[in-house]
Coordinates of C-alpha atoms and ligand atoms in Angstrom, one line a residue:
X1 CA 140.9 4.2 156.1
X2 CA 140.5 1.2 158.3
X3 CA 142.7 -1.9 157.8
X4 CA 142.3 -5.4 158.8
X5 CA 141.5 -5.8 162.5
X6 CA 142.4 -8.8 164.5
X7 CA 138.8 -9.8 165.2
X8 CA 137.9 -9.9 161.6
X9 CA 138.7 -13.2 159.9
X10 CA 141.0 -13.1 156.9
X11 CA 138.1 -14.5 154.8
X12 CA 136.1 -11.3 155.3
X13 CA 138.6 -9.2 153.5
X14 CA 137.6 -7.2 150.5
X15 CA 137.9 -8.6 146.9
X16 CA 141.1 -8.1 144.9
X17 CA 141.7 -4.6 143.7
X18 CA 141.5 -5.5 140.0
X19 CA 137.9 -6.7 140.3
X20 CA 137.0 -3.2 141.3
X21 CA 139.1 -1.6 138.7
X22 CA 137.6 -3.7 136.0
X23 CA 134.1 -3.2 137.3
X24 CA 134.6 0.6 137.2
X25 CA 136.1 0.6 133.7
X26 CA 133.3 -1.6 132.4
X27 CA 130.6 0.5 134.0
X28 CA 132.0 3.7 132.7
X29 CA 132.5 2.3 129.2
X30 CA 129.0 1.1 129.1
X31 CA 127.7 4.3 130.5
X32 CA 129.5 6.3 127.7
X33 CA 128.1 3.9 125.1
X34 CA 124.6 4.2 126.4
X35 CA 125.1 8.0 126.6
X36 CA 126.2 8.2 123.0
X37 CA 123.2 6.1 121.8
X38 CA 120.7 8.2 123.9
X39 CA 122.3 11.3 122.5
X40 CA 121.9 10.0 118.9
X41 CA 118.3 9.0 119.6
X42 CA 117.1 12.1 121.4
X43 CA 119.1 14.6 119.4
X44 CA 121.0 15.9 122.3
X45 CA 124.4 17.0 120.8
X46 CA 126.2 16.5 124.0
X47 CA 127.2 13.0 124.7
X48 CA 128.7 12.9 128.2
X49 CA 132.3 12.8 127.2
X50 CA 131.8 15.7 124.8
X51 CA 129.9 17.7 127.5
X52 CA 132.6 17.2 130.1
X53 CA 135.3 17.8 127.5
X54 CA 133.6 21.0 126.4
X55 CA 133.8 22.3 129.9
X56 CA 137.4 21.3 130.1
X57 CA 138.2 23.1 126.9
X58 CA 136.4 26.2 128.2
X59 CA 138.4 26.0 131.5
X60 CA 141.8 25.4 129.9
X61 CA 144.3 28.2 130.6
X62 CA 145.3 30.5 127.7
X63 CA 148.9 29.3 127.6
X64 CA 147.8 25.7 127.1
X65 CA 145.2 26.6 124.5
X66 CA 147.5 29.0 122.7
X67 CA 150.3 26.4 122.5
X68 CA 147.9 23.7 121.4
X69 CA 146.1 25.7 118.8
X70 CA 149.1 27.3 117.2
X71 CA 151.4 24.3 117.3
X72 CA 149.1 21.3 116.9
X73 CA 146.1 23.3 115.7
X74 CA 144.2 20.1 114.8
X75 CA 145.7 17.6 117.1
X76 CA 145.1 19.5 120.3
X77 CA 141.6 18.1 120.4
X78 CA 142.9 14.6 120.2
X79 CA 145.4 15.3 123.0
X80 CA 142.5 16.7 125.1
X81 CA 140.3 13.7 124.4
X82 CA 143.1 11.3 125.3
X83 CA 143.6 13.3 128.5
X84 CA 139.9 13.1 129.3
X85 CA 139.9 9.4 128.7
X86 CA 142.8 8.8 131.0
X87 CA 141.4 10.9 133.8
X88 CA 138.1 9.3 133.4
X89 CA 139.6 5.8 133.5
X90 CA 141.4 6.6 136.7
X91 CA 138.2 7.9 138.3
X92 CA 136.3 4.9 136.9
X93 CA 138.7 2.5 138.4
X94 CA 138.5 4.3 141.8
X95 CA 134.7 4.2 141.8
X96 CA 134.7 0.6 140.8
X97 CA 137.0 -0.4 143.7
X98 CA 134.8 1.6 146.0
X99 CA 131.7 0.0 144.7
X100 CA 133.0 -3.6 145.0
X101 CA 133.9 -2.9 148.6
X102 CA 131.0 -0.8 149.7
X103 CA 128.3 -0.5 147.0
X104 CA 126.6 2.7 148.3
X105 CA 129.9 4.6 148.2
X106 CA 130.5 3.4 144.6
X107 CA 126.9 4.4 143.6
X108 CA 127.4 7.8 145.2
X109 CA 130.5 8.2 143.0
X110 CA 128.5 7.3 139.9
X111 CA 125.8 9.8 140.9
X112 CA 128.5 12.5 141.3
X113 CA 129.8 11.7 137.8
X114 CA 126.3 11.8 136.4
X115 CA 125.7 15.1 138.0
X116 CA 128.8 16.6 136.5
X117 CA 127.6 15.3 133.1
X118 CA 124.1 16.7 133.6
X119 CA 125.5 20.1 134.7
X120 CA 128.0 20.2 131.9
X121 CA 125.4 19.4 129.2
X122 CA 122.6 21.5 130.7
X123 CA 124.7 24.6 130.8
X124 CA 125.8 24.3 127.1
X125 CA 124.6 27.0 124.8
X126 CA 121.1 26.2 123.4
X127 CA 120.6 23.4 125.9
X128 CA 117.2 21.7 125.8
X129 CA 115.6 19.2 128.0
X130 CA 117.2 16.4 125.9
X131 CA 120.8 17.5 126.7
X132 CA 121.1 16.0 130.1
X133 CA 119.4 12.7 129.1
X134 CA 122.6 11.0 127.9
X135 CA 124.3 11.7 131.3
X136 CA 121.3 10.5 133.2
X137 CA 121.0 7.3 131.1
X138 CA 124.7 6.7 131.4
X139 CA 124.8 7.1 135.2
X140 CA 121.8 4.8 135.6
X141 CA 123.5 2.2 133.4
X142 CA 126.7 2.4 135.3
X143 CA 124.9 2.1 138.6
X144 CA 123.0 -0.9 137.3
X145 CA 126.1 -2.7 136.1
X146 CA 128.0 -2.0 139.3
X147 CA 125.1 -3.5 141.3
X148 CA 125.1 -6.6 139.0
X149 CA 128.9 -6.9 139.1
X150 CA 128.9 -6.5 142.9
X151 CA 126.4 -9.4 143.2
X152 CA 128.5 -11.6 140.9
X153 CA 131.7 -10.7 142.6
X154 CA 133.6 -13.8 143.5
X155 CA 134.4 -13.1 147.1
X156 CA 135.9 -14.9 150.0
X157 CA 133.3 -16.2 152.3
X158 CA 132.8 -15.1 155.8
X159 CA 130.8 -16.4 158.7
X160 CA 127.2 -15.3 158.7
X161 CA 128.1 -13.0 161.6
X162 CA 130.1 -10.9 159.1
X163 CA 127.1 -10.6 156.8
X164 CA 126.5 -7.1 158.2
X165 CA 130.2 -6.3 158.2
X166 CA 129.7 -4.4 155.0
X167 CA 130.4 -1.2 156.7
X168 CA 134.0 -2.2 157.6
X169 CA 135.5 0.6 155.5
X170 CA 136.6 0.8 151.9
X171 CA 139.6 -1.3 152.8
X172 CA 141.9 0.0 150.0
X173 CA 144.9 -1.5 151.8
X174 CA 146.5 -3.4 149.0
X175 CA 148.7 -5.6 151.1
X176 CA 145.8 -6.6 153.3
X177 CA 143.4 -7.8 150.5
X178 CA 146.0 -9.2 148.2
X179 CA 146.5 -11.9 150.8
X180 CA 143.0 -13.1 150.0
X181 CA 142.4 -15.3 147.0
X182 CA 139.1 -14.9 145.3
X183 CA 136.8 -17.8 145.6
X184 CA 138.4 -18.9 148.8
X185 CA 135.9 -20.5 151.2
X186 CA 133.1 -20.7 148.8
X187 CA 129.6 -21.6 149.8
X188 CA 129.5 -19.4 152.9
X189 CA 127.3 -16.3 152.8
X190 CA 129.1 -13.3 151.5
X191 CA 129.7 -10.3 153.8
X192 CA 129.0 -8.0 150.8
X193 CA 125.6 -9.2 149.7
X194 CA 122.9 -11.2 151.2
X195 CA 122.7 -13.6 148.3
X196 CA 124.3 -17.0 148.8
X197 CA 127.8 -17.2 147.5
X198 CA 128.2 -19.1 144.3
X199 CA 131.1 -21.3 143.4
X200 CA 134.2 -19.1 143.2
X201 CA 135.4 -20.1 139.7
X202 CA 131.9 -19.9 138.2
X203 CA 131.3 -16.5 139.7
X204 CA 134.7 -15.3 138.6
X205 CA 133.9 -16.4 135.1
X206 CA 130.5 -14.7 135.3
X207 CA 132.1 -11.5 136.6
X208 CA 134.6 -11.5 133.8
X209 CA 132.0 -12.2 131.1
X210 CA 129.7 -9.5 132.4
X211 CA 132.6 -6.9 132.6
X212 CA 134.1 -7.9 129.2
X213 CA 130.7 -8.0 127.6
X214 CA 129.9 -4.5 128.8
X215 CA 133.2 -3.2 127.5
X216 CA 132.6 -4.9 124.2
X217 CA 129.1 -3.4 124.0
X218 CA 130.5 0.0 124.7
X219 CA 133.1 -0.3 122.0
X220 CA 130.2 -0.9 119.5
X221 CA 127.8 1.7 121.1
X222 CA 130.2 4.7 121.2
X223 CA 131.2 4.8 117.6
X224 CA 127.7 3.5 116.6
X225 CA 126.0 6.3 118.4
X226 CA 128.3 8.9 116.8
X227 CA 127.9 7.4 113.4
X228 CA 124.1 7.4 113.8
X229 CA 124.1 11.1 114.6
X230 CA 126.5 12.0 111.8
X231 CA 124.4 9.9 109.3
X232 CA 121.2 11.7 110.4
X233 CA 122.9 15.1 109.8
X234 CA 124.5 14.0 106.5
X235 CA 121.2 12.9 105.2
X236 CA 119.6 16.2 106.3
X237 CA 122.4 18.1 104.6
X238 CA 122.0 16.1 101.4
X239 CA 118.3 17.0 101.4
X240 CA 119.0 20.7 101.5
X241 CA 118.2 22.6 98.3
X242 CA 120.0 25.9 98.3
X243 CA 118.0 28.7 96.8
X244 CA 119.5 30.6 93.8
X245 CA 121.1 33.9 94.8
X246 CA 119.2 37.0 94.1
X247 CA 122.6 38.7 94.0
X248 CA 125.0 36.1 92.3
X249 CA 128.8 36.3 92.4
X250 CA 130.2 37.7 89.2
X251 CA 131.5 34.9 87.0
X252 CA 135.3 34.6 87.6
X253 CA 137.5 35.6 84.7
X254 CA 140.2 33.1 83.8
X255 CA 142.6 35.8 84.8
X256 CA 142.1 35.2 88.5
X257 CA 144.7 32.5 88.0
X258 CA 148.3 33.5 87.5
X259 CA 148.6 30.3 85.6
X260 CA 151.6 29.1 87.6
X261 CA 151.6 25.5 88.8
X262 CA 152.0 25.2 92.6
X263 CA 150.0 28.3 93.5
X264 CA 147.0 27.7 95.7
X265 CA 143.9 27.6 93.5
X266 CA 141.9 30.9 93.5
X267 CA 138.9 29.0 94.9
X268 CA 139.8 26.6 97.7
X269 CA 138.0 23.3 97.4
X270 CA 135.8 22.5 100.4
X271 CA 137.8 19.4 101.2
X272 CA 141.0 21.5 101.2
X273 CA 139.8 24.4 103.2
X274 CA 141.6 24.8 106.5
X275 CA 139.6 24.0 109.6
X276 CA 140.0 25.7 113.0
X277 CA 137.7 25.3 115.9
X278 CA 137.6 24.4 119.6
X279 CA 135.0 21.6 119.0
X280 CA 136.1 18.2 120.4
X281 CA 133.8 16.4 117.9
X282 CA 132.2 18.3 115.0
X283 CA 128.9 19.6 116.2
X284 CA 126.2 17.7 114.4
X285 CA 123.1 19.8 113.9
X286 CA 120.0 19.2 111.8
X287 CA 118.5 22.1 110.0
X288 CA 115.1 21.3 111.6
X289 CA 116.7 21.9 115.0
X290 CA 118.4 25.1 113.9
X291 CA 117.2 28.4 115.2
X292 CA 118.9 31.8 115.2
X293 CA 118.0 34.1 118.0
X294 CA 118.9 37.8 117.6
X295 CA 118.5 39.5 120.9
X296 CA 120.1 41.6 123.6
X297 CA 120.3 45.3 123.0
X298 CA 117.8 45.4 120.2
X299 CA 114.4 47.0 119.8
X300 CA 112.9 43.9 118.2
X301 CA 114.3 40.5 119.1
X302 CA 114.0 38.0 116.3
X303 CA 114.0 34.3 115.9
X304 CA 114.6 32.7 112.6
X305 CA 114.3 29.1 111.5
X306 CA 116.4 27.5 108.7
X307 CA 113.4 27.6 106.4
X308 CA 112.8 31.3 107.1
X309 CA 116.5 32.0 106.5
X310 CA 116.5 30.2 103.1
X311 CA 113.4 32.2 102.1
X312 CA 115.3 35.5 102.4
X313 CA 117.2 37.2 99.5
X314 CA 120.5 35.3 99.1
X315 CA 123.8 36.9 98.3
X316 CA 126.7 35.0 96.7
X317 CA 130.3 36.3 97.1
X318 CA 133.9 35.1 96.9
X319 CA 135.4 35.9 100.3
X320 CA 138.8 35.0 101.6
X321 CA 138.8 33.8 105.2
X322 CA 141.9 33.9 107.3
X323 CA 142.9 32.7 110.8
X324 CA 144.6 35.0 113.3
X325 CA 146.8 32.0 114.2
X326 CA 148.2 31.8 110.6
X327 CA 152.0 32.3 110.7
X328 CA 153.6 34.3 108.0
X329 CA 153.7 31.9 105.0
X330 CA 151.1 29.7 106.7
X331 CA 148.2 27.7 105.3
X332 CA 145.3 28.9 107.6
X333 CA 143.7 30.9 104.8
X334 CA 141.3 30.0 102.1
X335 CA 139.0 31.5 99.6
X336 CA 135.4 30.2 98.9
X337 CA 132.2 31.2 97.1
X338 CA 129.8 31.7 100.0
X339 CA 126.0 31.9 99.7
X340 CA 124.0 33.6 102.5
X341 CA 121.9 36.3 103.9
X342 CA 123.3 39.8 104.5
X343 CA 123.6 40.2 108.3
X344 CA 123.0 43.9 108.1
X345 CA 119.5 43.3 106.8
X346 CA 118.7 41.1 109.8
X347 CA 120.2 43.7 112.2
X348 CA 118.2 46.4 110.5
X349 CA 115.0 44.5 111.4
X350 CA 116.2 43.8 115.0
X351 CA 117.2 47.5 115.4
X352 CA 120.3 47.6 117.5
X353 CA 120.2 50.1 120.4
X354 CA 122.5 53.1 120.6
X355 CA 125.8 52.0 122.1
X356 CA 125.4 48.2 121.3
X357 CA 128.9 48.2 119.7
X358 CA 129.4 44.4 119.8
X359 CA 127.5 41.5 118.2
X360 CA 128.3 38.3 120.1
X361 CA 127.7 35.3 118.0
X362 CA 127.3 31.9 119.7
X363 CA 127.6 28.4 118.4
X364 CA 125.7 25.3 119.5
X365 CA 128.8 24.1 121.3
X366 CA 129.2 27.3 123.3
X367 CA 131.9 29.1 121.2
X368 CA 131.6 32.9 121.1
X369 CA 133.0 35.6 118.8
X370 CA 132.6 39.3 119.2
X371 CA 132.2 41.4 116.0
X372 CA 132.0 45.2 115.9
X373 CA 128.3 46.0 115.1
X374 CA 129.7 48.7 112.8
X375 CA 131.5 46.1 110.7
X376 CA 128.3 44.2 110.2
X377 CA 126.4 47.4 109.1
X378 CA 128.9 49.4 107.1
X379 CA 127.9 47.9 103.8
X380 CA 130.4 45.1 103.4
X381 CA 129.1 41.6 102.5
X382 CA 128.9 40.2 106.0
X383 CA 127.0 36.9 105.6
X384 CA 125.0 34.4 107.5
X385 CA 126.3 31.7 105.1
X386 CA 124.4 28.5 104.3
X387 CA 126.4 27.6 101.1
X388 CA 130.1 27.1 100.4
X389 CA 131.2 26.6 96.8
X390 CA 127.8 25.6 95.6
X391 CA 127.1 23.1 98.3
X392 CA 125.4 23.3 101.7
X393 CA 128.1 24.2 104.3
X394 CA 130.1 21.1 105.0
X395 CA 129.5 20.0 108.6
X396 CA 133.1 20.8 109.6
X397 CA 132.7 24.3 108.3
X398 CA 129.6 25.1 110.3
X399 CA 126.5 23.4 108.9
X400 CA 123.8 24.5 108.9
X401 CA 124.7 28.2 109.3
X402 CA 127.9 30.2 110.0
X403 CA 129.1 33.7 109.7
X404 CA 131.5 35.0 107.2
X405 CA 132.7 38.6 107.5
X406 CA 135.2 40.0 104.9
X407 CA 138.1 41.8 106.4
X408 CA 138.1 40.3 109.9
X409 CA 139.9 37.3 111.3
X410 CA 137.8 34.2 111.8
X411 CA 137.9 34.2 115.6
X412 CA 136.1 37.5 115.8
X413 CA 133.6 37.0 113.0
X414 CA 133.3 33.5 111.4
X415 CA 131.3 31.6 114.0
X416 CA 130.3 28.1 112.8
X417 CA 127.2 26.1 113.9
X418 CA 125.8 29.5 114.7
X419 CA 122.7 29.7 117.0
X420 CA 122.7 33.2 118.4
X421 CA 123.5 36.8 117.8
X422 CA 123.4 39.0 120.9
X423 CA 123.8 42.7 120.7
X424 CA 125.9 43.9 123.6
X425 CA 128.9 46.1 124.3
X426 CA 132.6 45.3 124.2
X427 CA 132.8 46.7 127.7
X428 CA 130.2 44.2 128.9
X429 CA 131.3 40.9 127.3
X430 CA 134.6 39.3 126.1
X431 CA 134.3 36.5 123.6
X432 CA 136.1 33.2 123.7
X433 CA 139.5 34.1 122.4
X434 CA 139.4 37.6 123.9
X435 CA 139.2 36.0 127.3
X436 CA 142.3 34.2 126.2
X437 CA 144.3 37.3 125.5
X438 CA 143.6 37.8 121.8
X439 CA 142.6 41.3 120.7
X440 CA 138.9 42.3 120.7
X441 CA 139.3 44.0 117.4
X442 CA 141.0 42.1 114.7
X443 CA 141.0 43.4 111.1
X444 CA 142.9 41.2 108.8
X445 CA 146.5 42.4 108.2
X446 CA 148.0 42.6 104.7
X447 CA 149.9 39.4 104.0
X448 CA 151.6 37.7 101.1
X449 CA 152.9 34.2 100.6
X450 CA 155.3 32.5 98.2
X451 CA 153.7 29.2 97.1
X452 CA 156.3 28.3 94.5
X453 CA 159.1 27.5 94.6
X454 CA 158.8 25.9 98.0
X455 CA 161.2 26.5 100.8
X456 CA 164.5 24.5 100.6
X457 CA 163.8 23.6 97.0
X458 CA 166.8 22.8 94.6
X459 CA 166.3 24.5 91.3
X460 CA 168.1 24.7 88.0
X461 CA 169.4 28.0 86.9
X462 CA 167.6 30.0 84.3
X463 CA 164.0 31.2 84.3
X464 CA 162.1 30.3 87.5
X465 CA 158.5 31.3 88.0
X466 CA 158.0 32.7 91.6
X467 CA 154.3 32.9 92.5
X468 CA 151.9 32.9 95.3
X469 CA 148.9 34.7 96.9
X470 CA 148.5 38.0 98.8
X471 CA 145.5 39.3 100.7
X472 CA 144.2 42.4 102.4
X473 CA 140.4 41.8 102.6
X474 CA 138.3 45.0 102.5
X475 CA 141.3 47.1 101.3
X476 CA 142.4 45.0 98.3
X477 CA 145.9 44.2 97.1
X478 CA 147.3 46.8 94.6
X479 CA 150.9 45.6 94.4
X480 CA 153.2 42.7 95.2
X481 CA 156.9 42.9 95.1
X482 CA 159.6 40.2 95.3
X483 CA 163.3 40.5 96.1
X484 CA 166.2 38.2 95.9
X485 CA 169.0 38.3 98.6
X486 CA 168.4 42.0 99.6
X487 CA 168.4 43.1 96.0
X488 CA 166.0 45.7 94.7
X489 CA 162.3 45.0 95.0
X490 CA 160.7 43.8 91.8
X491 CA 157.1 44.3 90.7
X492 CA 155.2 41.0 90.4
X493 CA 152.4 40.5 87.9
X494 CA 149.0 40.6 89.6
X495 CA 146.1 38.3 88.5
X496 CA 142.6 39.5 88.4
X497 CA 140.2 39.6 91.4
X498 CA 136.4 39.9 91.6
X499 CA 136.6 42.2 94.6
X500 CA 138.7 43.6 97.5
X501 CA 137.6 40.7 99.6
X502 CA 139.6 37.9 98.0
X503 CA 143.2 37.0 97.9
X504 CA 145.1 37.8 94.8
X505 CA 147.5 35.6 92.9
X506 CA 150.8 37.1 91.8
X507 CA 153.8 35.9 89.8
X508 CA 157.3 37.0 88.9
X509 CA 159.8 35.6 86.6
X510 CA 163.2 35.1 88.1
X511 CA 166.5 34.8 86.2
X512 CA 168.0 32.3 88.7
X513 CA 171.7 32.1 89.0
X514 CA 173.6 29.3 90.7
X515 CA 174.0 29.5 94.5
X516 CA 171.9 29.7 97.6
X517 CA 169.3 32.5 97.5
X518 CA 166.7 34.0 99.7
X519 CA 163.4 35.1 98.2
X520 CA 161.1 37.6 100.0
X521 CA 157.7 38.9 99.2
X522 CA 155.6 41.9 100.4
X523 CA 152.3 43.3 99.3
X524 CA 150.8 46.8 99.2
X525 CA 147.1 47.4 99.9
X526 CA 144.9 49.7 98.0
X527 CA 145.4 52.5 100.6
X528 CA 149.1 52.5 99.7
X529 CA 150.2 50.8 102.9
X530 CA 153.1 48.5 102.4
X531 CA 153.0 45.2 104.4
X532 CA 155.2 45.6 107.4
X533 CA 158.6 44.0 107.8
X534 CA 158.2 43.9 111.5
X535 CA 158.1 40.3 112.6
X536 CA 155.4 39.5 115.1
X537 CA 153.8 36.3 116.3
X538 CA 150.0 35.7 115.8
X539 CA 149.0 36.6 119.4
X540 CA 147.2 39.0 120.0
X541 CA 146.0 40.2 116.6
X542 CA 147.7 38.5 113.7
X543 CA 151.3 37.7 112.6
X544 CA 153.4 40.2 110.6
X545 CA 156.6 40.1 108.7
X546 CA 157.7 39.2 105.1
X547 CA 157.4 35.6 104.0
X548 CA 161.0 34.5 103.3
X549 CA 162.2 31.3 101.8
X550 CA 165.6 29.9 100.9
X551 CA 166.3 27.9 97.7
X552 CA 169.4 26.4 96.1
X553 CA 170.0 27.0 92.4
X554 CA 172.4 24.6 90.6
Ligands
LIG1 N1 131.8 27.4 116.5 C1 133.0 27.8 116.2 N2 133.2 28.6 115.2 C2 134.4 29.1 114.9 C3 135.5 28.7 115.6 C4 135.3 27.8 116.7 O1 136.3 27.4 117.4 N3 134.1 27.4 117.0 N4 136.8 29.1 115.2 C5 136.9 30.3 114.4 C6 138.2 30.5 113.8 S1 139.4 30.9 114.9 C7 138.4 30.5 112.5 S2 139.9 31.0 111.8 C8 137.3 30.1 111.6 C9 137.8 29.0 110.7 O2 136.7 28.5 109.9 P1 136.9 27.2 109.0 O3 137.2 26.1 110.0 O4 135.7 27.0 108.3 O5 138.1 27.4 108.1 O6 136.2 29.6 112.3 C10 135.8 30.4 113.4 N5 134.5 29.9 113.8
LIG2 MO1 141.2 31.5 113.7

């Protein structure tokens, strides 16, 4: 970096640093705003920030992801977004400073940013020609605004001889340029542009208005673009008419409920259903843009539209979905009535080749899950779901189409915003979480949870209802036992279930005596296997141990 040389007059020094920083921030903000609007208008789901963020999510080391997902399972995305914004702001300021000193360098920086956005979006799963448009539009906007700001820049005048001195280096030497007041020596030609210099105060005001106006416009455009997109998709979702199931779920007997207040309801309301995904912003996809490709090691590759999917025989089932990240006693489990097409029927038509032991499902935002082909063909109700509790899938739960496979944790089976099923081999491809050290095979482990009383609760002595849920999808729960303070295991009452694929409520009446007590629960599945006492964290294939709570009886 060159600094002030003796033969260069003080008045030829570059503008104050903050002009550049402000210019960079304004240009970046406006670029993001324009990017969002173009994304909303063209239907490209990847606005620049989302595209770049998606790449960052994919690249994050396992330890970071693992920590973020298990500890802040929802807030990790927020933290990432904040991180992206900070890094972006730093780069933006840097490029702005460059641009205000030597415009071509600044524009080159913008072009580089745009190229990252284009690459990031064009390489997303299911990318179309529309995907890179927001990045291109954003980069052009940023470049345009930087040129404008550069022209408006209140700058110290220099003699006409310095008019070509534009190549005097970026001059990031703070001490050197802080010595120069903006607007000093107005009316002389600027060394930075060949337009006549305007009055310093006026140009300073113009610069500020332009920069602030751009930031203001961006603050409207970014949420506006997103809202526009979400509204489009919400309207499309509201217009969906789900076909009646050709194989309806059996009506639920009242006895699915243990009838104890405080226990998770047998059917989890959509609004209460846990949500886990790596998506920075919920992918917004219209059914008209949806396509499922079944390809890879198949004899007959297939492509299905949403309309074609809805025209097929529909199956409706209650299935409990659980997350591998669920801690013992945790809330990352829910039970819903799903409506969809049996995956095995589609696979039958595609004809998987011998040895294609893995079905890789991909989402529109590039998430992948690997499911054993055998699990999708062994007769269980593995679904391409379009409905959840009588409604089209909520957007956060995978609208328009997701997978639901009884007996497997969500990360290996429950891909939301599904766009692709690729028949491959476990030895040829590792899916998203498998690359991050989770197990490739992940059948659900038998678990049980005490919902009431809650941990730490103060109770009165006498009869206390202890109750909760237990699950062992595909095997079924045949017994639940409770014990108090290492006493004998007591059989709990089991509520009814429609199949082996849902959780089961249980209850037990406790004659509570004063003092501090420890309550524990364990379930036994239909094969006779008792839930293990061995405590294990969720990584790599699901937590184990007995849910244990402490209560005080007075
Ligand atoms: N596209 C996509 N699908 C996904 C995920 C994801 O990150 N992206 N997470 C999976 C995981 S880990 C779980 S547990 C379930 C959770 O589904 P839910 O959010 O509807 O409860 O979705 C699965 N499907
Ligand atoms: Mo999960």
